[in-house]
CSV table of C-alpha atoms and ligand atoms in Angstrom, one decimal:
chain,number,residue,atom,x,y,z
A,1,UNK,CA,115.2,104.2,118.9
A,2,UNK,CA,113.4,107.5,118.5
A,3,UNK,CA,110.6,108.4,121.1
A,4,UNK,CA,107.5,109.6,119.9
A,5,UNK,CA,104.5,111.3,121.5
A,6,UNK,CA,100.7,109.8,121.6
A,7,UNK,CA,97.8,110.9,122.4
A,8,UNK,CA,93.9,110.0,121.7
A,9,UNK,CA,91.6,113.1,121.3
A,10,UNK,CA,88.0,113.1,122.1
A,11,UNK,CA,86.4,115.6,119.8
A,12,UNK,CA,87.6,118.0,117.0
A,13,UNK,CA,88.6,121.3,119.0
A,14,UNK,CA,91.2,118.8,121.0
A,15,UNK,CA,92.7,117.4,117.9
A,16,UNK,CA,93.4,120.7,116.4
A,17,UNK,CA,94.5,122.1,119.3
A,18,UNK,CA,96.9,119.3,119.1
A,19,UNK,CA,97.6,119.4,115.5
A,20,UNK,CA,98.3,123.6,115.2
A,21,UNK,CA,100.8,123.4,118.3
A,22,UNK,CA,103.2,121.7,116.2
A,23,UNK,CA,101.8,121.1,112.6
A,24,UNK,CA,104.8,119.8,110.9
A,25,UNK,CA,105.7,117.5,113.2
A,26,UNK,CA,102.4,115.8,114.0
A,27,UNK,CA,100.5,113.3,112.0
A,28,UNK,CA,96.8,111.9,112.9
A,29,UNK,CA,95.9,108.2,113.1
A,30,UNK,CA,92.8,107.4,111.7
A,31,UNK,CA,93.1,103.3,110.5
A,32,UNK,CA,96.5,103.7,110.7
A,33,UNK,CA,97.0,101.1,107.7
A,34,UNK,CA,99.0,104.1,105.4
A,35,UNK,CA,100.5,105.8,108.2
A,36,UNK,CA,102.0,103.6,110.4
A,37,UNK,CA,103.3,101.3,107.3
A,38,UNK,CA,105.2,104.3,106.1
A,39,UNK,CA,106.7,105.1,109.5
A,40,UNK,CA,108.4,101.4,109.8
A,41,UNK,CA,109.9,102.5,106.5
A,42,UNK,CA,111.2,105.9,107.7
A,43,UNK,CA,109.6,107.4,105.3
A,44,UNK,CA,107.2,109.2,107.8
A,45,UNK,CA,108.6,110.3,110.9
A,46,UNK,CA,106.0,111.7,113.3
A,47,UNK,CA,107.0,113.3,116.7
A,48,UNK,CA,103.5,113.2,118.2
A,49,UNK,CA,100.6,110.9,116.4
A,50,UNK,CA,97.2,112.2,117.8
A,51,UNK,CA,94.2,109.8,117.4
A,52,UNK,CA,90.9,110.9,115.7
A,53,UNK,CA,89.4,107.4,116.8
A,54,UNK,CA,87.4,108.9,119.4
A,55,UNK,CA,85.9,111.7,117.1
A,56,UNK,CA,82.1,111.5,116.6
A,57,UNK,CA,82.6,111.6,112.8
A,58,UNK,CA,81.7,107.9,112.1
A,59,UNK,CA,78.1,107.9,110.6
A,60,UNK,CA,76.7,107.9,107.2
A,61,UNK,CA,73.7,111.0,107.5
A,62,UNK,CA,70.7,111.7,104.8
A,63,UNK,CA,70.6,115.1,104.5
A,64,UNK,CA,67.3,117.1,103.6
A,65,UNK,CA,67.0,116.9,99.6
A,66,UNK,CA,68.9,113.2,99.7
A,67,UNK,CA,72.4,114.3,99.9
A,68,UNK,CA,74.7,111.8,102.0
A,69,UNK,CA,76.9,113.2,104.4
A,70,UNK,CA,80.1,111.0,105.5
A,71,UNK,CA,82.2,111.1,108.6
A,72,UNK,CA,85.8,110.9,108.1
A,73,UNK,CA,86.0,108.1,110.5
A,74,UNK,CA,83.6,105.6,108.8
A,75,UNK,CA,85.6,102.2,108.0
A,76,UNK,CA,85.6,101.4,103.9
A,77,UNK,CA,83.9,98.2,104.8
A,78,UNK,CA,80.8,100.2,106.5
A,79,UNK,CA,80.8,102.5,103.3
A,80,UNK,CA,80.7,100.0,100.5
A,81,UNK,CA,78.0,98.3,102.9
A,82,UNK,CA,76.3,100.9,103.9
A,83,UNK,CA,72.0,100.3,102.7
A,84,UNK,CA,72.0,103.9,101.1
A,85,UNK,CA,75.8,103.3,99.6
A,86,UNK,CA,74.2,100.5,98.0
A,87,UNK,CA,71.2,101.7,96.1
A,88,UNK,CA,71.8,105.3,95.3
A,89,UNK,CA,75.7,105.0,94.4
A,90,UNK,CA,76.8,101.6,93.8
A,91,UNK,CA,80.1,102.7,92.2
A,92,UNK,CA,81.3,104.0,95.4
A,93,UNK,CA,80.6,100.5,97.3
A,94,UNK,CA,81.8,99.3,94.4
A,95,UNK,CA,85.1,101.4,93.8
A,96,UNK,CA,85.6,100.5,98.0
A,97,UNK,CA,85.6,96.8,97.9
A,98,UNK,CA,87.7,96.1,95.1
A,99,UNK,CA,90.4,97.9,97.2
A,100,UNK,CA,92.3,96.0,99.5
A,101,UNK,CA,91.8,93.1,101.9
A,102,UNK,CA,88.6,92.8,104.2
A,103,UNK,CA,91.0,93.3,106.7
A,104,UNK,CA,92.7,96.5,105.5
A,105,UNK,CA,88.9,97.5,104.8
A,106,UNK,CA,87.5,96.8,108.0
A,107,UNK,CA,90.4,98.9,109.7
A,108,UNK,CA,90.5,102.2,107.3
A,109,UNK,CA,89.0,105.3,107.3
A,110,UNK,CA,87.2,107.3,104.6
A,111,UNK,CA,89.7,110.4,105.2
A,112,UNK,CA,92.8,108.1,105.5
A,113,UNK,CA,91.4,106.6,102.5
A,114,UNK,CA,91.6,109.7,100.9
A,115,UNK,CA,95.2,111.3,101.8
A,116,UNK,CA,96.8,107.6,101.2
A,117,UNK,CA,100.4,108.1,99.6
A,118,UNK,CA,101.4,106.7,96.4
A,119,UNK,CA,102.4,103.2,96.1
A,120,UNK,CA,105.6,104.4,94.0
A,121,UNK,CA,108.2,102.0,95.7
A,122,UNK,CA,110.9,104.7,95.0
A,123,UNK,CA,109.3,107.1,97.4
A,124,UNK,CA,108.7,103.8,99.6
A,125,UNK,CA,112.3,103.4,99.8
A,126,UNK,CA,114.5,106.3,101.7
A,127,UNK,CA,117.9,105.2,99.8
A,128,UNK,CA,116.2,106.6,96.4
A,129,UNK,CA,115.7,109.9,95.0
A,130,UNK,CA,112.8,111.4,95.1
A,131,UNK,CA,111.4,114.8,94.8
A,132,UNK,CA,107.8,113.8,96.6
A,133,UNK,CA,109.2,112.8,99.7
A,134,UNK,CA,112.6,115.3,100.0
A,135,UNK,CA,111.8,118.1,97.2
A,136,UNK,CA,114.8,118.9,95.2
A,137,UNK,CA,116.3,115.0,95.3
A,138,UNK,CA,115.3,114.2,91.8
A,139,UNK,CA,113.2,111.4,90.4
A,140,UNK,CA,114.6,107.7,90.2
A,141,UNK,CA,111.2,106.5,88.5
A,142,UNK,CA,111.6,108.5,85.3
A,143,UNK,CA,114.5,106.4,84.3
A,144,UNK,CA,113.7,103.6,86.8
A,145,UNK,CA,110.8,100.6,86.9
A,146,UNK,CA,107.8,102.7,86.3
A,147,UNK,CA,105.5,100.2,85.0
A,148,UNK,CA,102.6,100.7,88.0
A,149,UNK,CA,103.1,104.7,87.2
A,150,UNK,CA,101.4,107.7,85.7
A,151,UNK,CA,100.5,108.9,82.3
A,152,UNK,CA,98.3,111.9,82.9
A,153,UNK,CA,98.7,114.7,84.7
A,154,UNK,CA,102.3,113.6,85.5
A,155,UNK,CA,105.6,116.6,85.2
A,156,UNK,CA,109.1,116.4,84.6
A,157,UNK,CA,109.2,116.0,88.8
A,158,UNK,CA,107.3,113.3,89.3
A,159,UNK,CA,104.9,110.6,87.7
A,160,UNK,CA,103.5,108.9,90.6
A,161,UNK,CA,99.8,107.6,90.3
A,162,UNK,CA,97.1,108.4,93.2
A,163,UNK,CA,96.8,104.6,94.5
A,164,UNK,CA,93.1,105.2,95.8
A,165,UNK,CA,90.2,103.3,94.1
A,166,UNK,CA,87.6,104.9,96.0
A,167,UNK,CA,88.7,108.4,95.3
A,168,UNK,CA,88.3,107.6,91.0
A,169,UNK,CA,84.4,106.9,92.8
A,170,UNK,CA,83.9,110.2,94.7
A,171,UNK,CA,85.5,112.5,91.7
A,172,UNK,CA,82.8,110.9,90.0
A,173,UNK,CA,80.3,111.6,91.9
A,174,UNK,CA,80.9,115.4,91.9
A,175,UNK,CA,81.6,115.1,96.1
A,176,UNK,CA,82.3,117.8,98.3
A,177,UNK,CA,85.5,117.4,101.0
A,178,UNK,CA,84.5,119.1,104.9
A,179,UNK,CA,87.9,120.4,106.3
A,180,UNK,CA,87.7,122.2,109.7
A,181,UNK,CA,91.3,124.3,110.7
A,182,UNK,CA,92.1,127.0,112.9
A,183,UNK,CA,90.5,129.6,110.5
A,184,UNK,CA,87.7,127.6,110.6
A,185,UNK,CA,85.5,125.6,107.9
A,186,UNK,CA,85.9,125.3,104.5
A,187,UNK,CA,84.3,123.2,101.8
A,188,UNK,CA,86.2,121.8,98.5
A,189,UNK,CA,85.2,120.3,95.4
A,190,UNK,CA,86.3,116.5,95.2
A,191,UNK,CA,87.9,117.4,91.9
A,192,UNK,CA,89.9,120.3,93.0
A,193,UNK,CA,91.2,118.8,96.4
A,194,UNK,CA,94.5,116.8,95.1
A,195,UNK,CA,96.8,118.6,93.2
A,196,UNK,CA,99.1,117.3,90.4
A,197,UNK,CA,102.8,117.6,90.9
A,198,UNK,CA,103.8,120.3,88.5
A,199,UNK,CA,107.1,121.4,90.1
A,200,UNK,CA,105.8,120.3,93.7
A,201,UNK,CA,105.3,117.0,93.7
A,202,UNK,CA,105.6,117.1,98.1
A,203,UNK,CA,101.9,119.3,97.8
A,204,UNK,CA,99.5,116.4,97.3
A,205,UNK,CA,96.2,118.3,98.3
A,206,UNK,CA,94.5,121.6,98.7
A,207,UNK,CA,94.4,120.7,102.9
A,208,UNK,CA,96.8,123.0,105.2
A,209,UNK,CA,98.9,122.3,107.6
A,210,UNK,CA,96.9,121.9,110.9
A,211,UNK,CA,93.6,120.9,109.0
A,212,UNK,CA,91.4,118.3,109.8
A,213,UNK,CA,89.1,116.5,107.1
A,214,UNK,CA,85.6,116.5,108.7
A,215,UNK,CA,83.4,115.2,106.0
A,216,UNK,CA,82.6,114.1,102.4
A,217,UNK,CA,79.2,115.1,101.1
A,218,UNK,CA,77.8,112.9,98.1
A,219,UNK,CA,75.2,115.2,96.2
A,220,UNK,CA,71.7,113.4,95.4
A,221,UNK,CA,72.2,111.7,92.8
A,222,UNK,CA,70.2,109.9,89.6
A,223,UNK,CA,72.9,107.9,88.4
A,224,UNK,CA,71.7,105.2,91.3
A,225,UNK,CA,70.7,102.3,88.4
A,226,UNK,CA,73.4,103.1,86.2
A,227,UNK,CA,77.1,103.3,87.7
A,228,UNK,CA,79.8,101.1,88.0
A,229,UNK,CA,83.4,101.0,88.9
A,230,UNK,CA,85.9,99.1,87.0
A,231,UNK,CA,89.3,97.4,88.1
A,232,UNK,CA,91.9,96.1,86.6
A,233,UNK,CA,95.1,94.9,88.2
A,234,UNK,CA,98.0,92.1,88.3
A,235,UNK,CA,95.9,89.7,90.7
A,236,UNK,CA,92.5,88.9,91.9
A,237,UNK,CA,93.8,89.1,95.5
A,238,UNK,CA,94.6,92.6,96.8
A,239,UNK,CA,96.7,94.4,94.4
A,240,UNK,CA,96.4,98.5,93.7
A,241,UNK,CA,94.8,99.3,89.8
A,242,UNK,CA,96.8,99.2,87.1
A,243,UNK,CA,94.0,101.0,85.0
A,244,UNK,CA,90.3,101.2,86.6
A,245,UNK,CA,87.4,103.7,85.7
A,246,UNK,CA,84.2,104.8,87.3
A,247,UNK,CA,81.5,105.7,85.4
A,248,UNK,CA,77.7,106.5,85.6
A,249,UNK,CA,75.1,107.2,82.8
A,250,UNK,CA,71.7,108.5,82.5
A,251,UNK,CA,70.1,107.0,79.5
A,252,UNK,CA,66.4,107.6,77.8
A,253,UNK,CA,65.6,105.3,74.7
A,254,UNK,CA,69.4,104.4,74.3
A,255,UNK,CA,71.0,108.2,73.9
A,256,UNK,CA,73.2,109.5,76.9
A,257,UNK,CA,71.4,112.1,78.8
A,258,UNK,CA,74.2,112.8,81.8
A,259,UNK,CA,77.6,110.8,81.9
A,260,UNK,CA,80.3,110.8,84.4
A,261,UNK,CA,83.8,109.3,83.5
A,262,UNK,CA,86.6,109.4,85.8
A,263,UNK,CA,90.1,107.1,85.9
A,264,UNK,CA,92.2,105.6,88.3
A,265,UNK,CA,95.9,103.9,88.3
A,266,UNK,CA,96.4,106.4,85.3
A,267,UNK,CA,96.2,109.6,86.7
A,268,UNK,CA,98.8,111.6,89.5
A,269,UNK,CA,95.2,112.6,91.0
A,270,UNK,CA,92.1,111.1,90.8
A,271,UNK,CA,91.1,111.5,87.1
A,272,UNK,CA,87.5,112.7,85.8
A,273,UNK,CA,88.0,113.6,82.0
A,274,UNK,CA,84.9,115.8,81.1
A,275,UNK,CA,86.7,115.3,77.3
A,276,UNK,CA,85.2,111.8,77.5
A,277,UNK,CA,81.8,113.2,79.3
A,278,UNK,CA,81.3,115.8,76.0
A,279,UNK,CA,82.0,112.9,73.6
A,280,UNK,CA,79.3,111.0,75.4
A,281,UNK,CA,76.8,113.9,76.1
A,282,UNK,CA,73.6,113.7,73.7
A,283,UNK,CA,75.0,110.5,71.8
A,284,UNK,CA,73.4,107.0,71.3
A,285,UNK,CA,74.9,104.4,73.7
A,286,UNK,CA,77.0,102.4,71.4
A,287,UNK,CA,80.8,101.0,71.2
A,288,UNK,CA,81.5,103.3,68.6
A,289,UNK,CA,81.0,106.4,70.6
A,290,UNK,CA,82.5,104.2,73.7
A,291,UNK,CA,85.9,104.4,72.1
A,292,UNK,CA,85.6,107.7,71.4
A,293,UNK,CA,85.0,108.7,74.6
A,294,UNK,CA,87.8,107.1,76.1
A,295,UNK,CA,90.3,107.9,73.0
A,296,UNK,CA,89.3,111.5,74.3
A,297,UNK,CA,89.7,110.8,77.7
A,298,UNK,CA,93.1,109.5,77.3
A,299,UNK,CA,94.6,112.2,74.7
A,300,UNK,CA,97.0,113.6,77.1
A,301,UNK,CA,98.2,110.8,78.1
A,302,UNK,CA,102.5,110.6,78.6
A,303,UNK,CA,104.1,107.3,78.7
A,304,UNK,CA,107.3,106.4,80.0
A,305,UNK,CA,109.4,103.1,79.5
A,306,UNK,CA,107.7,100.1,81.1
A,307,UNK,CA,104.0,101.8,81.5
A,308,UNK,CA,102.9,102.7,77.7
A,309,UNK,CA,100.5,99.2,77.8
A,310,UNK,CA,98.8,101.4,80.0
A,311,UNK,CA,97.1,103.9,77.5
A,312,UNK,CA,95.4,101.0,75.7
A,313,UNK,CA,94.5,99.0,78.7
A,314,UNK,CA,92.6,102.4,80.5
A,315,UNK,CA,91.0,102.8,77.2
A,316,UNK,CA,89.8,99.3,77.0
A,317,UNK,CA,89.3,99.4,80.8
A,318,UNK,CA,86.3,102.5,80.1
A,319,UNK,CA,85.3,101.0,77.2
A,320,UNK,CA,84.0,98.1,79.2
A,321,UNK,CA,83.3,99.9,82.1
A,322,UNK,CA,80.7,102.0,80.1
A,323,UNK,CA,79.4,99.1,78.1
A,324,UNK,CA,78.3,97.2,81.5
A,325,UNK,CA,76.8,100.2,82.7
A,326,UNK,CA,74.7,100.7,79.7
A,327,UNK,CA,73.6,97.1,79.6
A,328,UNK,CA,75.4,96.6,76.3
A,329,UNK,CA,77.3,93.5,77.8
B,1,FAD,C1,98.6,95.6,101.5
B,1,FAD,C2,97.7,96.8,101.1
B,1,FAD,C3,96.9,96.8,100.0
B,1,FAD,C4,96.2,97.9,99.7
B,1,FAD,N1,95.4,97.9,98.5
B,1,FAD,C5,94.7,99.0,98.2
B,1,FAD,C6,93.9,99.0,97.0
B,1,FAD,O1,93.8,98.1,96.2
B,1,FAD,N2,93.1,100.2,96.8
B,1,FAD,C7,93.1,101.2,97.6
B,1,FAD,O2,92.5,102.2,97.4
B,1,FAD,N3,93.9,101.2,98.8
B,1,FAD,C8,94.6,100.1,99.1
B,1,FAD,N4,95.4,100.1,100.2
B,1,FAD,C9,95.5,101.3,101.0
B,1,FAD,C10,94.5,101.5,102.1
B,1,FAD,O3,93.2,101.6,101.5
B,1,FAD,C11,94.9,102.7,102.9
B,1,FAD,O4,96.0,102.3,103.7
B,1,FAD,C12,93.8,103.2,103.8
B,1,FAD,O5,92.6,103.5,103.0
B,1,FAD,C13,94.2,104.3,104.6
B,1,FAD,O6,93.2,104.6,105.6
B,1,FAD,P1,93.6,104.7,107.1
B,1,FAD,O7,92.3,105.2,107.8
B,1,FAD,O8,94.2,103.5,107.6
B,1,FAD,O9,94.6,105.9,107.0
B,1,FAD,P2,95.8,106.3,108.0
B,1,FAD,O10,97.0,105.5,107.8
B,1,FAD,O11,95.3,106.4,109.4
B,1,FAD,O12,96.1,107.8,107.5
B,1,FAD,C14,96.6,108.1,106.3
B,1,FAD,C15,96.9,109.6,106.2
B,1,FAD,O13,95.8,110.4,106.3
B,1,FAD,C16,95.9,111.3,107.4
B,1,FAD,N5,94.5,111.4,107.9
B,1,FAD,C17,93.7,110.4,108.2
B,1,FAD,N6,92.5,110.9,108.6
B,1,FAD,C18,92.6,112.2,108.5
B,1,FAD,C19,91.6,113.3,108.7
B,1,FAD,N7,90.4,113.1,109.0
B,1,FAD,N8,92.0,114.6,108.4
B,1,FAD,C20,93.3,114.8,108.1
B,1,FAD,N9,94.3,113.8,107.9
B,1,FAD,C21,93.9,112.6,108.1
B,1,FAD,C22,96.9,110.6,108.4
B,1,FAD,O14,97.5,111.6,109.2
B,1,FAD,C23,97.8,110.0,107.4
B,1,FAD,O15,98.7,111.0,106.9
B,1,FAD,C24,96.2,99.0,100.6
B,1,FAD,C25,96.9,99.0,101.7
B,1,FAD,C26,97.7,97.9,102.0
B,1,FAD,C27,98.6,98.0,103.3
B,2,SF4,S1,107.5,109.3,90.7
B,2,SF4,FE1,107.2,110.8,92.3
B,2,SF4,S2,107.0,109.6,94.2
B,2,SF4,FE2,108.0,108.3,92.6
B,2,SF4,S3,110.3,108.6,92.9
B,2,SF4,FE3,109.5,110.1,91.4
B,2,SF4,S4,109.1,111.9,92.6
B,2,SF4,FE4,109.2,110.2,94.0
């Protein structure tokens, strides 16, 4: 039996108070579903969990100019149900309800959300080598069962996929990530906050040790009538993407004005290609230029064994995911 400390924090100063006394050894509970699943498998091992729960950072605000400003602490089932979630970015209520159970949903948190671990079940299991969880180890999924893993933006390290359908929503959107530490605030581009593995796999994000994430800001937006997230995976009942894409057009007379393309279950990080976006850009809405778009957005892509059926099913997967959002099917 290991002891470990606890403590609940009222407000932000407290938790990173908390948090900077110790950095390395302290993990916050937000929902809890990620964390606390990984410490029963030793694969986290926490000497003092502070809860955020009692943070004021759990409400959805309009700013001026109709951005959306999101506490880290609102629950993925008040997001996705949220009446301005709903109408102005439907691929983000979207994205959040095809993840998990109602349950799991109900419980976790839009920042937990966020800095969830992969699902690779070799860094799940503490008998296995691998360089994410003890740098240096190796990797037992190159040569091992990697059907569920990478193909882009993977290295020689690692090839684990970001599990996260809502993040494939935000890195869509173009949001912002809020992270308050003790050198103060700082404000990060969705796309630039997670960080592929290169030759350190262990560094999954831009955040430092002792910071907090406040916020995510969703700029206004006029992709409202045209965006939608699409997931495919092994089972209708909870089961992470095996290939999903989020995507949002603005269309006059049937040519692309604006397009947004972004992949999940594909990519080590939450996966907007802005090759695909180009292809699109100034085209007529059509199948033709569909598959062209997501040819292009999946040009990098690097298979391994057991996941190759994935390049064709993330193409497929965008190629429907674009022709339901221009009304084509
Ligand atoms: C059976 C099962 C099925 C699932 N299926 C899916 C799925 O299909 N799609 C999907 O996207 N997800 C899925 N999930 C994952 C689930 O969405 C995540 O567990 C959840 O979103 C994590 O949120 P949480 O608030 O519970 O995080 P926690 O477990 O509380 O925290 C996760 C991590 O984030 C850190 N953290 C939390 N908040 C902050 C903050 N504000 N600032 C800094 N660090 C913070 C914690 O310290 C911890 O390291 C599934 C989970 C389970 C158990
Ligand atoms: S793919 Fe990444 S997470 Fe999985 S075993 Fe290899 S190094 Fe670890």
């Amino acid at each position: 039996m290991r002891a470990i400390d606890y403590v609940a924090v009222q407000d932000a100063p407290a938790a990173l108070e908390k948090l900077s006394a110790r950095p390395m050894e302290t993990s916050l509970v937000a929902g809890g579903t990620n964390l606390l699943d990984l410490m029963k498998l030793h694969v986290r091992n926490p000497a003092l969990l502070v809860d955020i729960n009692g943070l004021p950072l759990d409400q959805v605000e309009e700013l001026e100019g109709g951005a959306l400003r999101i506490g880290t602490l609102v629950r993925n089932s008040d997001l996705a149900n949220h009446r301005l979630v709903r109408e102005r970015y439907p691929v983000l209520s979207q994205a959040l309800l095809a993840g998990a159970s109602p349950q799991l949903r109900n419980m976790a948190t839009l920042g937990g959300n966020i800095l969830q671990r992969t699902r690779c079940a070799y860094f799940r299991d503490v008998s296995q080598a691998c360089n994410k969880r003890e740098p240096g180890t190796g990797c037992a999924a190159l040569e091992g069962y990697n059907r569920m893993h990478a193909v882009l933006g993977t290295s020689n390290q690692c090839i684990a996929a970001n599990p996260s359908d809502m993040n494939v929503a935000l890195v869509a959107l173009d949001a912002s990530i809020q992270l308050r530490g003790p050198e103060g605030e700082r404000d990060v581009p969705f796309a630039a906050f997670h960080l592929e593995p290169g030759t350190h796999p262990e560094r999954e994000t831009v955040l430092k040790p002792g910071e907090l994430i406040t916020h995510v800001t969703l700029p206004a937006s006029g992709f409202a009538s045209r965006s939608r997230y699409v997931k495919v995976r092994d089972r209708a009942s909870y089961a992470f993407a095996l290939a999903s894409a989020a995507v949002a057009l603005q269309l006059e007379e049937g040519t692309i004005q604006d397009a947004r393309v972004a992949l999940g279950g594909v990519g080590t990080r939450p996966w907007r290609s802005t090759e695909a976006e180009a292809v699109l850009i100034g085209q007529k809405a059509d199948e033709v230029r569909f598959k062209a778009a997501a040819a292009a957005a999946l040009k990098g892509a690097k298979t391994r064994t057991h996941n190759a059926f994935k390049v064709d099913l993330a193409r497929r997967t965008l190629v429907r995911a674009l022709s339901l959002t221009a009304g084509l099917v």
